[in-house]
Amino acid sequence: METDCKLHGLLPTKPLIAEVIATYGRHLLLRDAAGERRMARPMGRHMEIVCGDRVQCRAESDELLAESILPRDSFLRRSTLRGRSEPLAANLSQLAVIVAPVPAPDLFLIDRYLCAAASAPMHAVIVLNKCELPTAAAVRQELEQYAAPGYEVLSVSAVASNEVTAGLAPLRRALLDQTTIMVGQSGVGKSSLTRLVTSDTADIAVGGLMREEEGRHTTTASRLYDCDAGGRIIDSPGVRDFAPAIDDLERTTLGFREVSALAAQCRFQDCSHMQEPHCAVRAAVDSGAMHARRYESYRRLRRLYDELWEKRPERDRAARR
Ligand SMILES: Nc1nc2c(ncn2[C@@H]2O[C@H](COP(=O)(O)OP(=O)(O)OP(=O)(O)O)[C@@H](O)[C@H]2O)c(=O)[nH]1
Ligand SMILES: [Mg+2]
Ligand SMILES: [Zn+2]
């Protein structure tokens, strides 16, 4: 855990508002308006405090307690296997899905993150890292299917010494004035890229944030950093799978941009675009205007969405009708 900052300094006498820059189990690492870092603990057992939250704290005995969470501007939530919505990070403006030639990309995972971003709503960008590898060209080509729905794909390398090949200037520009969460599979280079855009990384390899796995460091907790060139970035642990929170998904589009653009032309207002007649989305797939794999991804998410709602208590389902 952090040792350099004033974690054991004097406790404040007045209530304090601070930002959560990391959470380790029930421990919160906070930064107050003056930039001072402190450790705190959530007061309530069931408070779900996440990285990026702003909390109000007060001192009690010898510790600092977070007693309330200030209203969130936005958040990223995932669905648990039981269909419950669980926050991952708060007060974000942008989501960056990081992909690489190794590990092999999972395009369905990218889609689900993009859907979560559309529903938050927050800006989304796809970042192809390790672009100096010869196998990157094929992945870049595969990612062209994201151009039609209007997603920007940046090519970067966290190891290339040539600044132009590394593509870091466009990445820094994309991060400017945003609070961006870096998400994606484990090993794609989220932490490596984070290290390149911030020098605030004294604690990036500290016990609570990293674990050694198969000879490399894998991130175990989200952590917010200030970027040197402006903007803020949250490095998050890698995932194998991700399902957006079903409470957040827009019902008839699930956050797919192509579907949003077409849904108004379907015969039925509540068309699920699965088998209804006169469905503009299916017509677009047949004509090639919507990419068939993106539509397959939509169908998979639709089935998952319906299954997850079935797992929710009856009162949740009734409230939704
Ligand atoms: N060739 C190449 N290797 C890279 C690049 N960026 C990162 N790596 C390597 O990829 C491995 C994983 O990098 P990390 O930054 O730890 O990946 P991560 O996404 O943070 O992984 P998790 O924390 O497990 O989610 C490390 O061995 C890095 O050195 C790159 O641009 N090119
Ligand atoms: Mg990492
Ligand atoms: Zn339809």
mmCIF file of C-alpha atoms and ligand atoms in Angstrom:
data_model
loop_
_atom_site.group_PDB
_atom_site.id
_atom_site.type_symbol
_atom_site.label_atom_id
_atom_site.label_comp_id
_atom_site.label_asym_id
_atom_site.label_seq_id
_atom_site.Cartn_x
_atom_site.Cartn_y
_atom_site.Cartn_z
ATOM 1 C CA MET A 1 0.000 0.000 0.000
ATOM 2 C CA GLU A 2 1.070 3.586 -0.458
ATOM 3 C CA THR A 3 3.748 4.888 1.823
ATOM 4 C CA ASP A 4 4.855 8.148 0.252
ATOM 5 C CA CYS A 5 1.818 10.242 1.051
ATOM 6 C CA LYS A 6 0.327 11.627 4.187
ATOM 7 C CA LEU A 7 -1.852 8.634 4.886
ATOM 8 C CA HIS A 8 -1.169 8.778 8.567
ATOM 9 C CA GLY A 9 -1.330 12.538 8.892
ATOM 10 C CA LEU A 10 -3.729 14.435 11.116
ATOM 11 C CA LEU A 11 -7.368 13.606 10.653
ATOM 12 C CA PRO A 12 -9.563 16.493 9.510
ATOM 13 C CA THR A 13 -11.795 18.110 12.100
ATOM 14 C CA LYS A 14 -14.510 19.079 9.627
ATOM 15 C CA PRO A 15 -16.362 16.836 7.136
ATOM 16 C CA LEU A 16 -14.255 16.415 4.065
ATOM 17 C CA ILE A 17 -15.135 15.782 0.422
ATOM 18 C CA ALA A 18 -12.610 13.668 -1.416
ATOM 19 C CA GLU A 19 -12.246 11.616 -4.532
ATOM 20 C CA VAL A 20 -11.736 7.874 -4.450
ATOM 21 C CA ILE A 21 -8.644 7.097 -6.516
ATOM 22 C CA ALA A 22 -8.506 3.400 -5.650
ATOM 23 C CA THR A 23 -10.260 0.790 -3.566
ATOM 24 C CA TYR A 24 -8.612 -2.277 -2.083
ATOM 25 C CA GLY A 25 -11.263 -4.466 -0.560
ATOM 26 C CA ARG A 26 -12.802 -2.310 2.169
ATOM 27 C CA HIS A 27 -9.973 0.241 2.057
ATOM 28 C CA LEU A 28 -10.374 3.440 0.098
ATOM 29 C CA LEU A 29 -7.519 5.567 -1.123
ATOM 30 C CA LEU A 30 -8.737 9.151 -1.306
ATOM 31 C CA ARG A 31 -7.428 12.415 -2.650
ATOM 32 C CA ASP A 32 -8.833 15.639 -1.271
ATOM 33 C CA ALA A 33 -9.166 19.011 -3.009
ATOM 34 C CA ALA A 34 -5.662 20.015 -1.874
ATOM 35 C CA GLY A 35 -4.260 16.862 -3.489
ATOM 36 C CA GLU A 36 -3.537 15.194 -0.170
ATOM 37 C CA ARG A 37 -4.020 11.421 -0.064
ATOM 38 C CA ARG A 38 -5.683 9.629 2.791
ATOM 39 C CA MET A 39 -6.984 6.179 3.584
ATOM 40 C CA ALA A 40 -10.602 5.744 4.626
ATOM 41 C CA ARG A 41 -13.211 3.082 5.156
ATOM 42 C CA PRO A 42 -16.843 3.027 4.010
ATOM 43 C CA MET A 43 -19.169 3.606 6.928
ATOM 44 C CA GLY A 44 -22.030 1.373 5.779
ATOM 45 C CA ARG A 45 -21.533 -2.318 5.124
ATOM 46 C CA HIS A 46 -23.449 -2.168 1.877
ATOM 47 C CA MET A 47 -22.023 1.028 0.433
ATOM 48 C CA GLU A 48 -20.711 0.290 -3.042
ATOM 49 C CA ILE A 49 -17.929 2.833 -3.408
ATOM 50 C CA VAL A 50 -15.862 2.659 -6.584
ATOM 51 C CA CYS A 51 -12.900 4.376 -8.171
ATOM 52 C CA GLY A 52 -13.882 7.872 -9.337
ATOM 53 C CA ASP A 53 -16.557 8.328 -6.684
ATOM 54 C CA ARG A 54 -16.657 11.516 -4.636
ATOM 55 C CA VAL A 55 -17.372 10.823 -0.999
ATOM 56 C CA GLN A 56 -18.078 12.838 2.110
ATOM 57 C CA CYS A 57 -15.991 11.712 5.058
ATOM 58 C CA ARG A 58 -15.629 12.417 8.727
ATOM 59 C CA ALA A 59 -13.109 11.376 11.312
ATOM 60 C CA GLU A 60 -14.156 8.946 13.998
ATOM 61 C CA SER A 61 -11.751 7.722 16.678
ATOM 62 C CA ASP A 62 -8.551 7.294 14.749
ATOM 63 C CA GLU A 63 -9.915 6.677 11.302
ATOM 64 C CA LEU A 64 -11.639 8.380 8.433
ATOM 65 C CA LEU A 65 -15.075 7.093 7.453
ATOM 66 C CA ALA A 66 -16.793 7.687 4.118
ATOM 67 C CA GLU A 67 -20.368 8.359 5.139
ATOM 68 C CA SER A 68 -21.984 9.206 1.811
ATOM 69 C CA ILE A 69 -21.385 9.089 -1.930
ATOM 70 C CA LEU A 70 -22.025 12.329 -3.849
ATOM 71 C CA PRO A 71 -24.353 11.963 -6.855
ATOM 72 C CA ARG A 72 -22.513 10.351 -9.774
ATOM 73 C CA ASP A 73 -22.405 12.082 -13.183
ATOM 74 C CA SER A 74 -22.060 8.694 -14.846
ATOM 75 C CA PHE A 75 -20.881 5.224 -14.070
ATOM 76 C CA LEU A 76 -19.843 2.001 -15.685
ATOM 77 C CA ARG A 77 -21.729 -0.991 -14.333
ATOM 78 C CA ARG A 78 -21.594 -4.663 -15.139
ATOM 79 C CA SER A 79 -24.104 -7.388 -14.650
ATOM 80 C CA THR A 80 -23.403 -10.224 -12.249
ATOM 81 C CA LEU A 81 -24.375 -13.800 -13.166
ATOM 82 C CA ARG A 82 -27.589 -13.262 -11.206
ATOM 83 C CA GLY A 83 -28.484 -10.183 -13.212
ATOM 84 C CA ARG A 84 -27.626 -7.696 -10.489
ATOM 85 C CA SER A 85 -25.999 -4.407 -11.547
ATOM 86 C CA GLU A 86 -22.622 -3.738 -9.979
ATOM 87 C CA PRO A 87 -20.701 -0.464 -10.349
ATOM 88 C CA LEU A 88 -17.107 -0.628 -11.598
ATOM 89 C CA ALA A 89 -16.136 3.054 -11.746
ATOM 90 C CA ALA A 90 -17.871 6.416 -11.498
ATOM 91 C CA ASN A 91 -17.785 9.924 -12.946
ATOM 92 C CA LEU A 92 -16.295 8.856 -16.250
ATOM 93 C CA SER A 93 -16.649 10.612 -19.571
ATOM 94 C CA GLN A 94 -14.948 8.101 -21.838
ATOM 95 C CA LEU A 95 -14.305 4.411 -22.212
ATOM 96 C CA ALA A 96 -11.265 3.114 -24.102
ATOM 97 C CA VAL A 97 -11.396 -0.544 -25.092
ATOM 98 C CA ILE A 98 -7.831 -1.724 -25.486
ATOM 99 C CA VAL A 99 -7.157 -4.602 -27.871
ATOM 100 C CA ALA A 100 -3.969 -6.201 -29.178
ATOM 101 C CA PRO A 101 -2.889 -8.905 -31.605
ATOM 102 C CA VAL A 102 -1.878 -10.930 -28.501
ATOM 103 C CA PRO A 103 -3.926 -12.003 -26.631
ATOM 104 C CA ALA A 104 -6.209 -12.589 -29.629
ATOM 105 C CA PRO A 105 -9.055 -10.049 -29.592
ATOM 106 C CA ASP A 106 -12.584 -11.010 -28.644
ATOM 107 C CA LEU A 107 -14.751 -8.750 -30.797
ATOM 108 C CA PHE A 108 -17.893 -9.691 -28.870
ATOM 109 C CA LEU A 109 -16.263 -8.390 -25.716
ATOM 110 C CA ILE A 110 -15.458 -5.108 -27.489
ATOM 111 C CA ASP A 111 -19.099 -4.829 -28.570
ATOM 112 C CA ARG A 112 -20.397 -5.314 -25.057
ATOM 113 C CA TYR A 113 -18.129 -2.607 -23.697
ATOM 114 C CA LEU A 114 -19.254 -0.262 -26.465
ATOM 115 C CA CYS A 115 -22.874 -0.988 -25.528
ATOM 116 C CA ALA A 116 -22.155 -0.155 -21.892
ATOM 117 C CA ALA A 117 -20.544 3.121 -22.976
ATOM 118 C CA ALA A 118 -23.498 4.025 -25.197
ATOM 119 C CA SER A 119 -25.861 3.422 -22.300
ATOM 120 C CA ALA A 120 -23.878 5.378 -19.675
ATOM 121 C CA PRO A 121 -23.692 7.552 -21.840
ATOM 122 C CA MET A 122 -20.023 8.153 -22.423
ATOM 123 C CA HIS A 123 -17.732 8.582 -25.365
ATOM 124 C CA ALA A 124 -16.026 5.402 -26.575
ATOM 125 C CA VAL A 125 -12.824 4.743 -28.474
ATOM 126 C CA ILE A 126 -11.071 1.538 -29.528
ATOM 127 C CA VAL A 127 -7.293 1.401 -29.062
ATOM 128 C CA LEU A 128 -5.237 -1.211 -30.884
ATOM 129 C CA ASN A 129 -2.028 -1.608 -28.869
ATOM 130 C CA LYS A 130 1.150 -3.542 -29.822
ATOM 131 C CA CYS A 131 0.762 -2.113 -33.341
ATOM 132 C CA GLU A 132 4.503 -2.633 -33.949
ATOM 133 C CA LEU A 133 3.901 -6.409 -34.146
ATOM 134 C CA PRO A 134 3.573 -7.774 -37.712
ATOM 135 C CA THR A 135 0.304 -9.508 -36.776
ATOM 136 C CA ALA A 136 -1.296 -6.151 -35.913
ATOM 137 C CA ALA A 137 -2.184 -5.359 -39.548
ATOM 138 C CA ALA A 138 -4.729 -8.195 -39.750
ATOM 139 C CA VAL A 139 -6.374 -7.083 -36.508
ATOM 140 C CA ARG A 140 -6.487 -3.496 -37.731
ATOM 141 C CA GLN A 141 -8.316 -4.713 -40.811
ATOM 142 C CA GLU A 142 -10.785 -6.723 -38.726
ATOM 143 C CA LEU A 143 -11.490 -3.619 -36.669
ATOM 144 C CA GLU A 144 -12.617 -1.785 -39.797
ATOM 145 C CA GLN A 145 -16.137 -3.063 -39.128
ATOM 146 C CA TYR A 146 -16.299 -0.451 -36.355
ATOM 147 C CA ALA A 147 -15.896 2.420 -38.818
ATOM 148 C CA ALA A 148 -19.481 2.124 -40.126
ATOM 149 C CA PRO A 149 -21.106 2.668 -36.716
ATOM 150 C CA GLY A 150 -18.666 5.577 -36.254
ATOM 151 C CA TYR A 151 -16.127 4.290 -33.770
ATOM 152 C CA GLU A 152 -12.616 5.673 -33.906
ATOM 153 C CA VAL A 153 -9.781 3.120 -33.801
ATOM 154 C CA LEU A 154 -6.348 4.341 -32.683
ATOM 155 C CA SER A 155 -3.184 2.309 -33.339
ATOM 156 C CA VAL A 156 -0.544 2.608 -30.637
ATOM 157 C CA SER A 157 2.441 0.810 -29.224
ATOM 158 C CA ALA A 158 3.603 0.999 -25.657
ATOM 159 C CA VAL A 159 7.059 -0.284 -26.619
ATOM 160 C CA ALA A 160 7.929 1.274 -30.005
ATOM 161 C CA SER A 161 10.722 3.798 -29.568
ATOM 162 C CA ASN A 162 9.669 5.750 -32.637
ATOM 163 C CA GLU A 163 7.152 8.333 -31.386
ATOM 164 C CA VAL A 164 5.210 8.256 -34.687
ATOM 165 C CA THR A 165 4.924 4.446 -34.820
ATOM 166 C CA ALA A 166 3.987 4.524 -31.164
ATOM 167 C CA GLY A 167 0.991 6.728 -32.010
ATOM 168 C CA LEU A 168 1.040 8.324 -28.613
ATOM 169 C CA ALA A 169 0.182 11.864 -29.723
ATOM 170 C CA PRO A 170 -3.316 10.877 -30.945
ATOM 171 C CA LEU A 171 -3.818 8.846 -27.767
ATOM 172 C CA ARG A 172 -2.840 11.788 -25.548
ATOM 173 C CA ARG A 173 -5.177 14.004 -27.556
ATOM 174 C CA ALA A 174 -8.036 11.557 -27.090
ATOM 175 C CA LEU A 175 -7.452 11.580 -23.331
ATOM 176 C CA LEU A 176 -7.370 15.360 -23.025
ATOM 177 C CA ASP A 177 -10.177 16.848 -20.899
ATOM 178 C CA GLN A 178 -11.702 13.402 -20.364
ATOM 179 C CA THR A 179 -11.872 10.936 -17.529
ATOM 180 C CA THR A 180 -11.180 7.722 -19.378
ATOM 181 C CA ILE A 181 -11.419 4.165 -18.145
ATOM 182 C CA MET A 182 -9.086 1.676 -19.847
ATOM 183 C CA VAL A 183 -10.781 -1.696 -20.187
ATOM 184 C CA GLY A 184 -10.086 -4.955 -21.986
ATOM 185 C CA GLN A 185 -8.611 -8.421 -21.760
ATOM 186 C CA SER A 186 -5.687 -9.147 -19.488
ATOM 187 C CA GLY A 187 -2.312 -8.605 -21.152
ATOM 188 C CA VAL A 188 -3.371 -6.159 -23.878
ATOM 189 C CA GLY A 189 -1.273 -3.376 -22.331
ATOM 190 C CA LYS A 190 -3.628 -1.157 -20.320
ATOM 191 C CA SER A 191 -1.091 -0.578 -17.550
ATOM 192 C CA SER A 192 1.790 -0.158 -20.012
ATOM 193 C CA LEU A 193 -0.131 2.592 -21.820
ATOM 194 C CA THR A 194 -1.155 4.174 -18.526
ATOM 195 C CA ARG A 195 2.499 4.386 -17.510
ATOM 196 C CA LEU A 196 3.295 6.224 -20.757
ATOM 197 C CA VAL A 197 0.751 8.973 -20.258
ATOM 198 C CA THR A 198 1.238 9.636 -16.564
ATOM 199 C CA SER A 199 4.223 10.068 -14.296
ATOM 200 C CA ASP A 200 1.967 9.743 -11.279
ATOM 201 C CA THR A 201 2.714 6.015 -11.137
ATOM 202 C CA ALA A 202 4.872 5.692 -8.038
ATOM 203 C CA ASP A 203 2.409 3.204 -6.643
ATOM 204 C CA ILE A 204 1.368 1.392 -9.832
ATOM 205 C CA ALA A 205 3.167 -1.802 -8.765
ATOM 206 C CA VAL A 206 2.208 -1.551 -5.128
ATOM 207 C CA GLY A 207 0.806 -4.610 -3.349
ATOM 208 C CA GLY A 208 -2.860 -3.700 -3.446
ATOM 209 C CA LEU A 209 -2.880 -2.869 -7.155
ATOM 210 C CA MET A 210 -0.845 -5.616 -8.771
ATOM 211 C CA ARG A 211 -0.241 -9.323 -8.533
ATOM 212 C CA GLU A 212 2.478 -11.404 -10.135
ATOM 213 C CA GLU A 213 0.909 -13.935 -12.457
ATOM 214 C CA GLU A 214 2.746 -16.232 -14.859
ATOM 215 C CA GLY A 215 5.835 -14.070 -14.564
ATOM 216 C CA ARG A 216 4.123 -10.754 -15.262
ATOM 217 C CA HIS A 217 2.293 -8.101 -13.299
ATOM 218 C CA THR A 218 -1.430 -8.121 -13.621
ATOM 219 C CA THR A 219 -3.636 -5.332 -12.312
ATOM 220 C CA THR A 220 -5.951 -6.296 -9.464
ATOM 221 C CA ALA A 221 -7.654 -2.985 -8.635
ATOM 222 C CA SER A 222 -8.738 0.080 -10.573
ATOM 223 C CA ARG A 223 -6.684 3.198 -9.975
ATOM 224 C CA LEU A 224 -7.203 6.771 -11.155
ATOM 225 C CA TYR A 225 -4.230 8.835 -12.391
ATOM 226 C CA ASP A 226 -3.761 12.346 -13.763
ATOM 227 C CA CYS A 227 -2.324 12.328 -17.274
ATOM 228 C CA ASP A 228 0.709 14.585 -17.751
ATOM 229 C CA ALA A 229 -0.723 16.208 -20.874
ATOM 230 C CA GLY A 230 -4.184 16.676 -19.333
ATOM 231 C CA GLY A 231 -7.113 14.417 -18.611
ATOM 232 C CA ARG A 232 -7.471 11.591 -16.159
ATOM 233 C CA ILE A 233 -7.191 7.880 -16.679
ATOM 234 C CA ILE A 234 -8.389 4.831 -14.778
ATOM 235 C CA ASP A 235 -6.375 1.660 -15.269
ATOM 236 C CA SER A 236 -8.562 -1.354 -14.540
ATOM 237 C CA PRO A 237 -8.004 -5.097 -14.124
ATOM 238 C CA GLY A 238 -8.224 -7.260 -17.248
ATOM 239 C CA VAL A 239 -11.310 -9.360 -17.870
ATOM 240 C CA ARG A 240 -12.241 -12.541 -19.724
ATOM 241 C CA ASP A 241 -15.842 -11.540 -20.030
ATOM 242 C CA PHE A 242 -18.065 -8.538 -19.458
ATOM 243 C CA ALA A 243 -21.830 -8.073 -19.503
ATOM 244 C CA PRO A 244 -23.255 -4.537 -19.310
ATOM 245 C CA ALA A 245 -25.724 -3.912 -16.482
ATOM 246 C CA ILE A 246 -29.190 -4.767 -17.765
ATOM 247 C CA ASP A 247 -30.687 -1.817 -15.868
ATOM 248 C CA ASP A 248 -28.608 0.531 -17.994
ATOM 249 C CA LEU A 249 -29.156 -0.911 -21.466
ATOM 250 C CA GLU A 250 -31.594 0.861 -23.742
ATOM 251 C CA ARG A 251 -34.336 -1.749 -24.239
ATOM 252 C CA THR A 252 -34.840 -1.826 -27.993
ATOM 253 C CA THR A 253 -31.244 -1.213 -29.093
ATOM 254 C CA LEU A 254 -29.077 -2.536 -26.220
ATOM 255 C CA GLY A 255 -26.636 0.249 -27.079
ATOM 256 C CA PHE A 256 -25.807 -0.899 -30.637
ATOM 257 C CA ARG A 257 -25.420 2.288 -32.670
ATOM 258 C CA GLU A 258 -26.482 0.704 -35.955
ATOM 259 C CA VAL A 259 -29.636 -0.608 -34.298
ATOM 260 C CA SER A 260 -30.406 2.820 -32.791
ATOM 261 C CA ALA A 261 -30.139 4.384 -36.221
ATOM 262 C CA LEU A 262 -32.604 1.896 -37.734
ATOM 263 C CA ALA A 263 -35.057 0.956 -34.980
ATOM 264 C CA ALA A 264 -37.489 3.799 -35.753
ATOM 265 C CA GLN A 265 -38.093 2.271 -39.193
ATOM 266 C CA CYS A 266 -39.162 -1.150 -37.831
ATOM 267 C CA ARG A 267 -42.885 -1.879 -38.088
ATOM 268 C CA PHE A 268 -43.214 -2.519 -34.353
ATOM 269 C CA GLN A 269 -42.130 0.136 -31.939
ATOM 270 C CA ASP A 270 -40.906 -2.470 -29.459
ATOM 271 C CA CYS A 271 -39.270 -4.640 -32.154
ATOM 272 C CA SER A 272 -36.540 -6.822 -30.672
ATOM 273 C CA HIS A 273 -34.994 -7.233 -34.143
ATOM 274 C CA MET A 274 -34.886 -11.001 -33.640
ATOM 275 C CA GLN A 275 -37.710 -12.390 -35.790
ATOM 276 C CA GLU A 276 -40.416 -9.728 -36.178
ATOM 277 C CA PRO A 277 -41.625 -8.996 -39.733
ATOM 278 C CA HIS A 278 -40.654 -5.722 -41.402
ATOM 279 C CA CYS A 279 -37.624 -5.262 -39.221
ATOM 280 C CA ALA A 280 -35.321 -2.544 -40.552
ATOM 281 C CA VAL A 281 -32.357 -3.996 -38.671
ATOM 282 C CA ARG A 282 -32.662 -7.449 -40.249
ATOM 283 C CA ALA A 283 -33.182 -5.821 -43.632
ATOM 284 C CA ALA A 284 -29.949 -3.876 -43.134
ATOM 285 C CA VAL A 285 -28.091 -7.094 -42.301
ATOM 286 C CA ASP A 286 -29.502 -8.751 -45.446
ATOM 287 C CA SER A 287 -28.417 -5.826 -47.612
ATOM 288 C CA GLY A 288 -24.975 -5.695 -45.992
ATOM 289 C CA ALA A 289 -25.550 -2.218 -44.510
ATOM 290 C CA MET A 290 -25.106 -3.647 -41.007
ATOM 291 C CA HIS A 291 -22.167 -5.982 -40.459
ATOM 292 C CA ALA A 292 -23.383 -9.575 -39.968
ATOM 293 C CA ARG A 293 -20.999 -10.218 -37.095
ATOM 294 C CA ARG A 294 -22.181 -7.094 -35.269
ATOM 295 C CA TYR A 295 -25.753 -8.335 -35.695
ATOM 296 C CA GLU A 296 -24.754 -11.776 -34.364
ATOM 297 C CA SER A 297 -23.254 -9.945 -31.404
ATOM 298 C CA TYR A 298 -26.542 -8.075 -30.935
ATOM 299 C CA ARG A 299 -28.443 -11.402 -30.937
ATOM 300 C CA ARG A 300 -26.111 -12.879 -28.334
ATOM 301 C CA LEU A 301 -26.474 -9.857 -26.082
ATOM 302 C CA ARG A 302 -30.268 -9.897 -26.564
ATOM 303 C CA ARG A 303 -30.409 -13.526 -25.401
ATOM 304 C CA LEU A 304 -28.153 -12.802 -22.433
ATOM 305 C CA TYR A 305 -30.201 -9.710 -21.552
ATOM 306 C CA ASP A 306 -33.437 -11.721 -21.533
ATOM 307 C CA GLU A 307 -31.846 -14.509 -19.478
ATOM 308 C CA LEU A 308 -30.475 -12.063 -16.927
ATOM 309 C CA TRP A 309 -33.848 -10.361 -16.511
ATOM 310 C CA GLU A 310 -35.362 -13.774 -15.827
ATOM 311 C CA LYS A 311 -32.953 -14.184 -12.932
ATOM 312 C CA ARG A 312 -34.071 -10.958 -11.299
ATOM 313 C CA PRO A 313 -36.704 -11.005 -8.546
ATOM 314 C CA GLU A 314 -40.289 -10.690 -9.777
ATOM 315 C CA ARG A 315 -40.654 -7.208 -8.287
ATOM 316 C CA ASP A 316 -37.761 -5.906 -10.450
ATOM 317 C CA ARG A 317 -39.320 -7.405 -13.555
ATOM 318 C CA ALA A 318 -42.729 -5.997 -12.681
ATOM 319 C CA ALA A 319 -41.283 -2.491 -12.166
ATOM 320 C CA ARG A 320 -39.826 -2.658 -15.636
ATOM 321 C CA ARG A 321 -43.094 -3.502 -17.422
HETATM 322 N N1 LIG B 1 5.069 -6.027 -28.084
HETATM 323 C C1 LIG B 1 4.404 -5.252 -27.226
HETATM 324 N N2 LIG B 1 4.216 -5.657 -25.968
HETATM 325 C C2 LIG B 1 3.520 -4.837 -25.142
HETATM 326 C C3 LIG B 1 3.017 -3.593 -25.560
HETATM 327 N N3 LIG B 1 2.355 -3.017 -24.526
HETATM 328 C C4 LIG B 1 2.454 -3.890 -23.502
HETATM 329 N N4 LIG B 1 3.165 -4.981 -23.865
HETATM 330 C C5 LIG B 1 3.479 -6.157 -23.025
HETATM 331 O O1 LIG B 1 2.277 -6.865 -22.777
HETATM 332 C C6 LIG B 1 2.296 -7.429 -21.468
HETATM 333 C C7 LIG B 1 1.050 -7.014 -20.698
HETATM 334 O O2 LIG B 1 1.073 -5.616 -20.473
HETATM 335 P P1 LIG B 1 0.221 -4.931 -19.311
HETATM 336 O O3 LIG B 1 0.379 -3.469 -19.508
HETATM 337 O O4 LIG B 1 0.568 -5.487 -18.003
HETATM 338 O O5 LIG B 1 -1.247 -5.419 -19.715
HETATM 339 P P2 LIG B 1 -2.609 -5.123 -18.949
HETATM 340 O O6 LIG B 1 -3.640 -4.901 -19.994
HETATM 341 O O7 LIG B 1 -2.429 -4.049 -17.951
HETATM 342 O O8 LIG B 1 -2.894 -6.524 -18.235
HETATM 343 P P3 LIG B 1 -3.806 -6.786 -16.889
HETATM 344 O O9 LIG B 1 -3.338 -5.857 -15.827
HETATM 345 O O10 LIG B 1 -3.552 -8.233 -16.568
HETATM 346 O O11 LIG B 1 -5.213 -6.557 -17.304
HETATM 347 C C8 LIG B 1 3.591 -6.954 -20.824
HETATM 348 O O12 LIG B 1 4.538 -7.990 -20.928
HETATM 349 C C9 LIG B 1 3.982 -5.758 -21.661
HETATM 350 O O13 LIG B 1 5.361 -5.552 -21.683
HETATM 351 C C10 LIG B 1 3.260 -3.176 -26.915
HETATM 352 O O14 LIG B 1 2.852 -2.111 -27.389
HETATM 353 N N5 LIG B 1 3.946 -4.053 -27.703
HETATM 354 MG MG MG B 2 -2.749 -3.942 -15.941
HETATM 355 ZN ZN ZN B 3 -36.524 -4.417 -35.782
#
